[in-house]
XYZ file of C-alpha atoms in Angstrom:
690
model
C 34.451 -16.735 125.782
C 36.480 -14.446 123.667
C 35.579 -14.211 119.957
C 38.479 -14.596 117.332
C 38.395 -13.467 113.726
C 40.305 -15.368 111.126
C 40.713 -13.612 107.737
C 41.620 -15.680 104.618
C 41.564 -14.818 100.859
C 38.790 -16.820 99.382
C 35.225 -17.875 100.535
C 36.070 -21.578 99.720
C 39.055 -21.350 101.797
C 37.064 -19.851 104.633
C 34.483 -22.663 104.370
C 37.093 -25.271 104.600
C 38.853 -23.678 107.708
C 35.549 -23.002 109.472
C 35.028 -26.830 109.718
C 38.082 -27.116 111.859
C 37.550 -24.092 114.432
C 34.765 -24.030 116.852
C 32.238 -21.460 117.556
C 34.629 -19.302 119.220
C 36.108 -18.421 115.689
C 34.552 -16.468 112.749
C 36.223 -16.970 109.420
C 35.700 -14.211 106.676
C 37.292 -13.989 103.182
C 39.021 -10.668 101.942
C 38.733 -11.926 98.321
C 42.323 -11.123 97.774
C 44.085 -7.815 97.993
C 42.054 -4.966 99.564
C 44.774 -2.162 98.834
C 46.776 -1.867 95.891
C 48.538 0.710 93.500
C 45.966 2.839 91.573
C 45.346 1.880 87.984
C 44.909 5.086 86.341
C 48.317 6.716 87.556
C 51.761 5.457 88.295
C 51.098 5.377 92.173
C 54.751 5.752 93.042
C 56.413 8.956 94.284
C 59.748 8.824 92.369
C 60.866 12.012 93.927
C 60.133 10.964 97.369
C 62.516 7.958 97.241
C 59.832 5.683 95.272
C 57.201 5.784 98.064
C 54.280 3.757 96.854
C 50.726 5.223 97.159
C 48.313 2.632 98.022
C 44.536 2.970 97.891
C 41.422 0.742 98.498
C 40.639 -1.263 95.422
C 37.572 -0.011 93.586
C 34.563 -1.814 94.651
C 35.957 -3.242 97.976
C 35.047 -0.321 100.266
C 31.942 -2.129 101.513
C 34.041 -5.336 102.211
C 36.709 -3.285 104.007
C 33.889 -1.831 106.143
C 32.600 -5.164 107.118
C 35.875 -6.455 107.831
C 36.580 -3.514 110.276
C 33.310 -4.040 111.938
C 34.104 -7.841 112.428
C 37.641 -6.870 113.637
C 36.245 -4.409 116.055
C 33.761 -6.828 117.736
C 36.478 -9.464 118.030
C 39.051 -9.992 120.846
C 41.725 -11.081 118.342
C 42.383 -11.242 114.686
C 44.338 -13.947 112.804
C 45.607 -13.090 109.247
C 45.724 -16.401 107.436
C 46.360 -15.573 103.864
C 48.549 -17.855 101.648
C 52.066 -18.719 102.762
C 54.028 -16.799 100.278
C 55.262 -13.123 99.451
C 51.758 -12.100 98.106
C 49.969 -13.649 101.030
C 52.311 -11.808 103.482
C 51.664 -8.494 101.548
C 47.836 -9.073 101.670
C 47.932 -9.707 105.311
C 50.084 -6.563 105.843
C 47.743 -4.340 103.781
C 44.681 -5.902 105.597
C 46.299 -4.889 108.939
C 46.749 -1.299 107.643
C 43.335 -1.032 106.035
C 41.505 -2.376 109.196
C 43.538 -0.358 111.423
C 44.672 -3.320 113.483
C 46.931 -2.856 116.530
C 49.972 -4.935 116.954
C 48.738 -6.377 120.198
C 45.321 -7.396 118.588
C 46.590 -9.595 115.602
C 48.898 -12.235 114.458
C 49.849 -13.847 111.294
C 49.341 -17.555 110.656
C 50.291 -19.691 107.802
C 49.787 -23.378 106.856
C 50.919 -25.434 103.782
C 47.967 -27.493 103.829
C 44.290 -26.873 104.860
C 43.740 -29.607 107.180
C 42.582 -29.625 110.859
C 46.108 -30.442 112.214
C 47.855 -27.814 110.031
C 45.341 -24.989 110.938
C 45.295 -25.798 114.736
C 49.176 -26.086 114.766
C 49.377 -22.533 112.895
C 47.351 -20.965 115.832
C 49.813 -22.244 118.273
C 52.670 -20.663 116.322
C 51.204 -17.276 115.313
C 53.697 -14.610 114.538
C 54.063 -10.927 113.562
C 54.021 -10.169 109.851
C 57.436 -10.800 108.194
C 58.314 -7.246 106.742
C 61.108 -8.683 104.566
C 58.696 -10.715 102.706
C 56.290 -7.851 102.327
C 59.182 -5.738 101.044
C 60.029 -8.508 98.667
C 56.652 -8.332 97.121
C 56.462 -4.483 97.247
C 59.832 -4.113 95.420
C 58.561 -6.548 92.713
C 55.397 -4.395 92.426
C 57.282 -1.145 92.297
C 59.741 -2.478 89.696
C 57.121 -3.889 87.616
C 54.878 -0.808 87.737
C 57.836 1.411 86.758
C 58.642 -0.713 83.811
C 54.911 -1.133 82.712
C 53.845 2.336 83.078
C 56.897 4.081 81.813
C 57.315 1.979 78.746
C 53.851 1.003 77.583
C 52.885 4.566 76.587
C 55.871 4.499 74.211
C 54.600 1.276 72.638
C 51.063 2.995 72.162
C 52.815 5.935 70.418
C 55.074 3.820 68.067
C 52.371 1.314 67.001
C 49.407 3.542 67.199
C 47.490 1.050 69.239
C 46.443 1.566 72.842
C 46.180 -1.359 75.187
C 49.763 -2.591 74.387
C 51.862 -3.316 77.555
C 55.560 -4.150 78.494
C 56.565 -5.815 81.599
C 59.687 -6.913 83.313
C 58.902 -10.753 83.006
C 56.502 -10.694 80.165
C 58.803 -8.671 77.624
C 61.889 -10.999 78.266
C 59.616 -14.114 77.940
C 58.385 -12.578 74.488
C 61.900 -12.160 73.520
C 62.717 -15.807 74.397
C 59.793 -16.858 72.074
C 61.014 -14.510 69.343
C 64.732 -15.882 69.548
C 63.280 -19.496 69.320
C 61.010 -18.767 66.332
C 64.102 -16.826 64.558
C 66.128 -20.086 65.322
C 63.653 -22.170 63.686
C 63.266 -19.871 60.570
C 67.076 -19.804 60.081
C 67.512 -23.468 60.531
C 68.861 -25.170 57.508
C 68.231 -29.007 57.384
C 71.213 -31.358 56.979
C 70.929 -34.715 55.248
C 71.738 -38.014 56.973
C 70.951 -41.554 56.264
C 70.090 -44.694 58.489
C 70.390 -48.363 57.559
C 68.461 -51.155 59.140
C 69.109 -54.872 58.568
C 66.109 -57.096 59.190
C 67.522 -60.381 60.332
C 65.844 -63.770 60.941
C 66.334 -64.659 64.635
C 65.464 -68.007 66.245
C 62.111 -68.053 68.231
C 60.877 -64.860 66.324
C 58.070 -65.193 63.741
C 59.174 -61.719 62.240
C 62.560 -60.552 61.309
C 64.253 -58.424 63.995
C 65.638 -55.004 63.264
C 69.338 -54.386 63.763
C 70.481 -50.766 63.277
C 73.857 -49.664 61.741
C 75.827 -47.806 64.419
C 77.563 -45.084 62.667
C 76.959 -41.542 60.919
C 75.981 -41.586 57.291
C 75.813 -38.213 55.627
C 75.242 -39.046 52.000
C 73.259 -41.262 49.676
C 76.644 -42.388 48.235
C 77.848 -43.665 51.731
C 74.364 -45.437 52.336
C 74.556 -47.210 48.945
C 78.043 -48.461 49.712
C 77.104 -49.862 53.029
C 73.861 -51.342 51.794
C 75.497 -52.965 48.947
C 78.068 -54.480 51.167
C 75.692 -56.142 53.562
C 72.975 -57.121 51.091
C 72.799 -60.890 50.924
C 75.695 -61.116 53.271
C 76.040 -63.154 56.505
C 75.764 -61.394 59.878
C 77.866 -62.950 62.548
C 77.071 -62.312 66.156
C 80.325 -60.654 67.384
C 79.004 -59.444 70.971
C 76.401 -60.099 73.507
C 75.832 -57.996 76.688
C 73.559 -58.588 79.614
C 73.068 -55.459 81.690
C 70.529 -53.893 84.140
C 69.191 -50.365 84.123
C 67.404 -48.659 86.835
C 65.020 -45.718 86.337
C 64.412 -43.520 89.425
C 60.959 -42.161 90.214
C 60.539 -38.333 89.450
C 60.457 -36.180 92.593
C 57.141 -34.738 93.731
C 55.841 -31.832 91.875
C 56.928 -28.210 92.086
C 54.775 -25.665 90.516
C 56.653 -25.774 87.206
C 56.902 -29.443 86.860
C 53.196 -29.835 87.651
C 52.391 -27.228 84.885
C 54.670 -29.112 82.510
C 53.378 -32.609 83.231
C 49.755 -31.537 83.345
C 50.270 -30.092 79.875
C 51.819 -33.228 78.205
C 49.688 -35.868 80.264
C 46.239 -34.397 80.457
C 46.390 -31.415 78.022
C 45.869 -28.652 80.660
C 47.114 -25.059 79.763
C 49.223 -23.603 82.613
C 46.243 -21.258 83.642
C 43.942 -24.215 83.945
C 46.377 -26.163 85.931
C 46.817 -23.442 88.356
C 42.908 -22.803 88.549
C 42.193 -26.318 89.376
C 45.161 -26.843 91.774
C 43.809 -23.653 93.588
C 40.492 -25.483 93.912
C 42.124 -28.639 95.315
C 44.200 -26.519 97.865
C 41.461 -24.494 99.091
C 38.920 -27.279 99.418
C 36.471 -29.179 97.258
C 32.852 -30.366 98.458
C 33.032 -34.264 98.709
C 29.842 -35.978 99.327
C 29.745 -37.313 102.928
C 32.985 -35.536 104.035
C 32.142 -31.749 103.223
C 34.760 -29.459 102.128
C 38.191 -31.059 101.989
C 41.411 -29.381 101.157
C 43.086 -32.244 98.997
C 46.648 -30.889 98.165
C 49.270 -28.612 99.748
C 50.073 -25.158 98.619
C 50.474 -25.007 94.951
C 53.151 -22.271 94.441
C 56.446 -23.738 95.427
C 59.798 -24.445 93.881
C 60.823 -26.994 96.599
C 60.672 -30.710 96.395
C 60.917 -31.254 100.245
C 58.345 -33.513 101.895
C 57.572 -33.105 105.796
C 58.552 -36.167 107.855
C 54.967 -36.940 108.648
C 53.855 -36.989 105.038
C 56.955 -39.183 103.918
C 56.217 -41.691 106.757
C 52.496 -41.890 105.931
C 53.301 -42.417 102.141
C 55.752 -45.324 103.005
C 53.196 -47.016 105.492
C 50.603 -46.750 102.573
C 52.939 -48.355 100.005
C 53.992 -51.231 102.372
C 50.419 -51.881 103.088
C 49.162 -51.774 99.591
C 52.166 -52.871 97.447
C 54.515 -54.648 99.740
C 57.717 -53.678 101.821
C 59.922 -54.475 98.828
C 58.462 -51.406 96.868
C 59.175 -48.785 99.649
C 62.210 -46.567 98.838
C 64.696 -46.798 101.567
C 65.569 -43.152 101.381
C 64.537 -40.155 99.265
C 67.999 -40.546 97.799
C 66.697 -43.586 95.986
C 64.814 -41.357 93.715
C 67.218 -38.326 93.232
C 68.380 -35.645 95.487
C 65.708 -33.247 96.479
C 66.176 -29.753 94.902
C 68.101 -27.288 96.965
C 68.474 -23.931 95.435
C 69.010 -20.525 97.096
C 65.763 -19.422 95.583
C 63.649 -22.014 97.099
C 60.666 -20.915 99.417
C 61.666 -23.812 101.568
C 58.839 -22.968 104.180
C 56.850 -24.832 101.533
C 56.809 -28.471 100.571
C 56.428 -29.943 97.290
C 52.892 -30.239 96.051
C 51.390 -33.387 97.374
C 48.102 -34.872 98.702
C 47.122 -33.653 102.180
C 46.015 -37.239 103.057
C 47.599 -40.338 101.167
C 44.525 -42.432 102.380
C 42.182 -40.170 100.048
C 42.929 -42.170 96.964
C 41.893 -40.762 93.540
C 39.496 -43.772 93.229
C 37.852 -42.923 96.544
C 36.816 -39.335 95.211
C 36.068 -40.214 91.470
C 32.558 -39.043 90.760
C 32.544 -36.918 93.990
C 34.583 -34.126 92.341
C 34.662 -32.531 88.865
C 36.403 -34.406 86.156
C 39.018 -31.686 85.894
C 39.717 -31.758 89.571
C 39.926 -35.677 89.547
C 42.405 -35.629 86.663
C 44.733 -33.300 88.329
C 44.535 -34.798 91.749
C 45.270 -38.206 90.367
C 48.353 -36.908 88.655
C 49.599 -35.229 92.038
C 48.718 -38.302 94.015
C 50.435 -40.775 91.879
C 53.540 -38.758 91.501
C 53.800 -38.262 95.296
C 53.287 -41.883 96.088
C 55.669 -42.974 93.332
C 58.387 -40.550 94.472
C 58.588 -42.722 97.782
C 58.915 -45.957 95.848
C 61.951 -47.838 94.727
C 63.256 -47.539 91.187
C 62.118 -49.722 88.344
C 64.653 -52.237 87.120
C 65.081 -53.453 83.465
C 67.158 -56.369 82.063
C 68.965 -55.224 78.863
C 70.003 -57.687 76.347
C 72.288 -56.274 73.630
C 73.424 -58.091 70.482
C 76.130 -56.886 68.043
C 76.577 -58.367 64.561
C 79.091 -57.957 61.850
C 78.762 -57.988 58.158
C 81.148 -56.792 55.509
C 83.215 -54.830 58.080
C 80.014 -52.931 59.307
C 78.385 -53.471 62.840
C 74.653 -53.535 63.387
C 73.060 -53.782 66.804
C 69.763 -54.705 68.478
C 68.623 -54.767 72.099
C 65.616 -55.966 73.981
C 64.598 -54.877 77.592
C 62.493 -56.641 80.124
C 61.000 -55.091 83.094
C 62.255 -57.255 86.060
C 61.124 -55.086 88.906
C 58.334 -52.475 88.319
C 59.161 -50.325 91.468
C 57.303 -47.018 91.223
C 55.831 -48.005 87.658
C 53.075 -49.649 89.700
C 51.788 -46.211 90.597
C 53.058 -43.581 88.291
C 54.192 -44.355 84.613
C 53.619 -42.709 81.154
C 53.971 -43.801 77.547
C 57.756 -43.618 77.652
C 57.936 -45.807 80.672
C 56.179 -48.638 79.093
C 58.078 -51.496 77.756
C 57.311 -51.694 74.070
C 60.281 -53.852 72.984
C 58.669 -57.134 72.231
C 61.586 -58.675 70.519
C 63.209 -61.746 72.280
C 66.957 -62.002 71.665
C 67.812 -64.405 74.416
C 68.242 -67.415 72.160
C 71.105 -65.741 70.238
C 74.731 -66.843 71.145
C 78.037 -65.419 70.247
C 79.246 -66.696 66.786
C 75.682 -67.456 65.460
C 75.062 -66.373 61.979
C 71.813 -64.675 61.178
C 70.367 -64.448 57.852
C 69.322 -61.214 56.231
C 65.582 -60.886 55.186
C 65.947 -57.284 53.856
C 68.019 -54.094 54.068
C 66.378 -50.708 54.526
C 68.238 -47.381 53.790
C 66.330 -44.267 54.676
C 67.168 -40.641 53.944
C 66.543 -38.075 56.786
C 66.921 -34.473 57.461
C 67.709 -32.971 60.847
C 64.950 -31.190 62.489
C 64.941 -27.558 63.754
C 64.448 -26.813 67.574
C 60.831 -27.402 68.483
C 58.411 -24.558 68.970
C 57.796 -23.664 72.416
C 54.731 -25.087 74.167
C 53.399 -23.801 77.362
C 55.111 -26.667 79.194
C 58.567 -26.219 77.544
C 58.397 -22.291 77.972
C 57.749 -22.676 81.638
C 60.618 -25.279 81.959
C 62.897 -22.688 80.102
C 61.794 -19.769 82.195
C 62.622 -21.811 85.562
C 66.061 -22.854 84.032
C 66.827 -19.172 83.306
C 65.543 -17.946 86.556
C 62.883 -15.764 84.782
C 59.964 -15.114 87.086
C 58.915 -17.275 89.966
C 56.173 -20.088 90.415
C 53.386 -17.698 90.846
C 54.297 -15.758 87.558
C 54.617 -18.330 84.911
C 51.012 -18.999 84.084
C 49.987 -15.265 84.396
C 52.904 -14.167 82.153
C 51.819 -16.713 79.415
C 48.176 -15.652 79.715
C 49.155 -12.132 79.303
C 51.268 -12.608 76.113
C 48.161 -14.641 74.605
C 45.663 -12.147 75.682
C 47.585 -9.137 74.174
C 47.918 -11.396 71.153
C 51.704 -11.067 71.170
C 51.839 -14.854 70.742
C 49.264 -17.366 69.558
C 48.782 -20.951 70.368
C 48.175 -23.452 67.582
C 47.542 -27.149 68.807
C 50.085 -26.933 71.731
C 52.768 -24.738 69.905
C 53.362 -21.098 70.834
C 54.145 -18.825 67.805
C 54.949 -15.075 67.874
C 52.560 -12.814 66.021
C 53.413 -9.795 63.563
C 52.247 -7.664 66.549
C 54.496 -9.437 69.128
C 57.437 -9.087 66.533
C 56.619 -5.311 66.340
C 56.589 -4.912 70.144
C 59.640 -7.061 70.746
C 61.591 -5.129 68.018
C 61.014 -1.850 69.891
C 61.890 -3.493 73.179
C 65.090 -4.962 71.790
C 66.068 -1.538 70.162
C 65.133 0.936 72.922
C 65.177 -1.439 76.132
C 67.813 -4.145 75.538
C 68.425 -4.704 79.259
C 64.743 -5.279 80.143
C 64.713 -8.020 77.548
C 68.028 -9.505 78.515
C 67.705 -12.944 80.122
C 70.823 -12.723 82.271
C 69.771 -9.074 83.443
C 66.211 -10.291 84.251
C 67.591 -13.357 86.210
C 69.940 -11.086 88.166
C 67.167 -8.882 89.035
C 65.064 -11.785 90.236
C 67.971 -12.805 92.530
C 68.167 -9.356 94.098
C 64.529 -9.312 94.540
C 64.641 -12.710 96.271
C 67.450 -11.302 98.399
C 65.055 -8.732 99.854
C 62.871 -11.520 101.198
C 65.888 -13.166 102.977
C 66.436 -9.742 104.755
C 69.829 -9.151 103.037
C 69.013 -6.018 100.970
C 66.841 -2.895 101.535
C 64.041 -2.895 98.897
C 64.542 0.782 97.987
C 68.238 0.219 97.403
C 67.264 -2.274 94.602
C 64.863 0.276 92.973
C 67.273 3.152 93.362
C 69.904 1.185 91.516
C 67.512 0.064 88.882
C 65.577 3.197 87.968
C 68.229 5.569 86.600
C 69.160 3.066 83.795
C 65.445 2.692 83.034
C 64.936 6.432 83.017
C 67.863 7.002 80.720
C 66.568 4.346 78.304
C 63.161 5.875 78.129
C 64.567 9.385 77.558
C 66.655 7.975 74.585
C 63.695 6.101 73.114
C 61.565 9.390 73.390
C 64.303 11.339 71.600
C 64.511 8.773 68.967
C 60.665 8.071 68.579
C 60.525 9.383 65.107
C 63.417 7.434 63.844
C 61.968 4.014 64.843
C 58.226 5.012 64.549
C 56.333 2.256 62.380
C 52.739 3.244 62.936
C 50.574 5.182 60.377
C 52.661 4.448 57.482
C 50.883 5.772 54.406
C 49.948 3.147 51.823
C 49.029 3.667 48.012
C 45.516 2.371 48.545
C 42.819 4.965 48.236
C 39.690 4.883 50.550
C 36.883 4.422 48.226
C 34.468 5.970 50.846
C 36.344 9.418 51.268
C 39.197 9.416 48.845
C 42.000 9.653 51.512
C 45.138 7.473 51.223
C 44.739 4.806 53.641
C 47.397 4.277 56.402
C 48.860 1.019 57.850
C 47.948 0.386 61.452
C 48.474 -2.524 63.781
C 45.723 -4.511 65.163
C 45.336 -7.799 67.425
C 46.086 -10.029 64.277
C 48.732 -7.775 62.781
C 48.764 -4.876 60.182
C 45.548 -3.649 58.480
C 44.504 -0.626 56.371
C 42.367 2.067 58.020
C 41.169 5.538 56.704
C 43.087 8.377 58.345
C 39.930 10.375 58.767
C 38.704 8.163 61.500
C 36.353 8.525 63.338
C 34.519 10.389 60.562
C 35.429 7.460 58.167
C 35.535 4.110 59.488
C 36.622 2.368 56.466
C 39.237 -0.621 57.000
C 40.464 -3.322 54.874
C 43.013 -6.125 54.900
C 46.574 -5.168 54.241
C 48.748 -7.276 51.927
C 52.299 -6.467 51.977
C 53.790 -7.602 48.566
C 57.497 -8.691 48.637
C 58.272 -8.509 44.990
C 58.296 -12.317 44.324
C 55.979 -14.113 42.005
C 54.047 -17.293 43.105
C 55.784 -20.346 41.825
C 52.478 -21.989 41.326
C 50.426 -19.362 39.407
C 52.735 -16.363 38.825
C 50.665 -13.797 40.871
C 52.252 -11.864 43.724
C 53.517 -13.423 46.917
C 52.114 -11.331 50.024
C 52.836 -11.447 53.667
C 49.590 -12.873 55.430
C 48.608 -13.843 59.033
C 46.872 -16.918 60.011
C 43.738 -16.484 61.848
C 45.463 -16.362 65.203
C 48.020 -13.825 64.000
C 51.156 -16.039 62.954
C 52.836 -14.557 60.008
C 53.528 -16.444 56.727
C 53.797 -15.931 52.926
C 50.983 -16.869 50.630
C 49.793 -16.193 47.203
C 47.520 -13.197 46.728
C 45.235 -15.047 44.672
C 44.235 -17.372 47.681
C 42.114 -19.332 47.789
C 42.289 -20.022 44.002
C 45.964 -20.781 44.674
C 47.057 -22.410 47.925
C 50.831 -21.558 47.863
C 52.152 -20.780 51.231
C 55.676 -20.790 52.884
C 56.709 -20.004 56.474
C 59.991 -18.670 55.350
C 60.290 -15.759 53.017
C 60.788 -16.593 49.235
C 63.111 -14.671 47.015
C 63.236 -13.875 43.298
C 66.275 -16.043 42.700
C 65.490 -19.580 41.662
C 67.682 -22.460 42.883
C 70.654 -22.709 40.355
C 70.690 -26.517 41.094
C 67.112 -27.559 40.630
C 65.127 -24.472 39.694
C 62.726 -24.435 42.580
C 62.132 -21.346 44.701
C 64.494 -20.385 47.418
C 63.933 -18.910 50.827
C 65.730 -16.709 53.332
C 67.185 -18.569 56.414
C 69.143 -15.950 58.370
C 72.369 -15.126 56.701
C 71.705 -17.767 53.849
C 69.481 -18.421 50.894
C 68.213 -22.050 50.776
C 66.521 -24.225 48.354
C 62.800 -24.870 49.506
C 63.328 -28.456 48.532
C 65.272 -30.225 51.299
C 66.343 -33.036 48.986
C 68.105 -30.788 46.637
C 69.864 -29.055 49.662
C 71.329 -26.173 47.866
C 72.634 -23.268 50.053
C 74.398 -20.054 49.434
C 75.313 -16.835 51.383
C 73.151 -13.785 51.033
C 74.742 -10.886 49.571
C 72.041 -8.483 50.902
C 72.181 -9.578 54.443
C 71.753 -7.075 57.239
C 71.631 -8.015 60.820
C 67.832 -7.427 61.797
């Protein structure tokens, strides 16, 4: 019998697939790419129409030799790398590196690693899709041009090697910077709420009724509170309504990353690592290696007919026919966008009968938690909506309206399988005994002052959502982009929030000054669209690169010419090096600025750099300096720390608040009192657009 060779990326995937194929098949892993652009040089011949120069990846020569021998001994080779652009490119480079002839190899793909999917893929083997290869190649070339042309300029300007720029990472850094600036410039606005706690029949405790209207000042709040205190609240309106809540659609890459971050506290990189394990196959006692989920890099919510049917049968058998969604329309229209890799499905379990409970204790805790999330989301997506009965009561007192409502879950629907804290019915008040015209006696009136909140800091989850909404990057790039920014220390993570560091601000400042198009969200999204169109076969990849490069080349030329004008590295300080007597210079490190001796490496003296801002500490009178947290986030604190614990995220100014005397801070174009309750604001006279 003839011998067939199947080449996949990972040893785990090879082990899983080997189970489904007989002795006539040998399955070997390439361990990812075997050819790539060189690391030490650009690797792109710009003069020769941007022709890329690929080399065998260092350390993989022996593996390539082994693969060649295996291919030579085989009658036929199947290239079974992942079903996306990157996988197509790996297969293409394998064919080149192994010297495979067209008649001797085919490309196969499968969205899940199951026996049926693998065997079916062999029946529909095809040639390599060069449109997908070119789409990956175009991304690689454009990203290499951006990174290798701009990064050396960052090294020069900041005096720190190892910095990098990137087509996706730089615009993502800009998005984080813009959010942080929006937060820094936010000026809180005062508002008030008034709640009347009324005695309701059949309720042991008074029920909270809220005033329905905007209250801006304490004066307004006091007037309303005075008018209703000790007054009689008459029930003026009662409404009985129902509300349906549809189940969320099955996971895409971005929604999985977002939900895993909020529900099980997984970073995006961890989510993708564990999902990769579930896709390639995990060892389950008594079953061997099993691929538990479908392919994890997708922006489609489509589900195959076979999987949809299996889920509905499972729901009917375990919950009842009344819980089965009649059509997928019951739970929202499945996503259809021009960018969707529609060869893929949504992320779902490969077998709905492999329940989370059945594998608990047989897989790692990390794998169990993520599989449970994916499984429950998928099953829930095939179930009917939840239905709530809403009972609303409006009361009138002194010409003012107050309202309360209670909700009761009348049909659980998908909540039997997939729910979260926000889905739970936390409203315990029973208002059903109230009738129109009833008079309710007040127990107490509570007026509270509030201040509007700034936009939330990005978390990994919300950043991924914003990247997707703006068309920045693709499913495979979200996690690596965030990891790169964290590893470069351009951003830092505290609890779940992301903050830009002083180093990140410096890098972003240069990018915004010298390369505004690279960090423009709309420009990057348009470029993503062009790169996608290559994969659709609508545009030649070199046309995209030819049109992109001249503008990049011009921007780099201008930046080089103006390098001295915007250079911010090696600024001389007044601090004398106590070891050699030289004036120390300001440099950038992983955590921001520090002082270093200019005679390095002969003198290696360094010390912290405290940038005074000419403002005295309101607590002790010493200087306020710009500092960084341990993770690199900038703030303003007293130079006398830890004896004095004064700190402010916003920059303080010399001028005290003319209204209350407390210190004021800079908020964009305005000076604002540090005390929200004071609320004093004035225009800055020294403002310059930064």
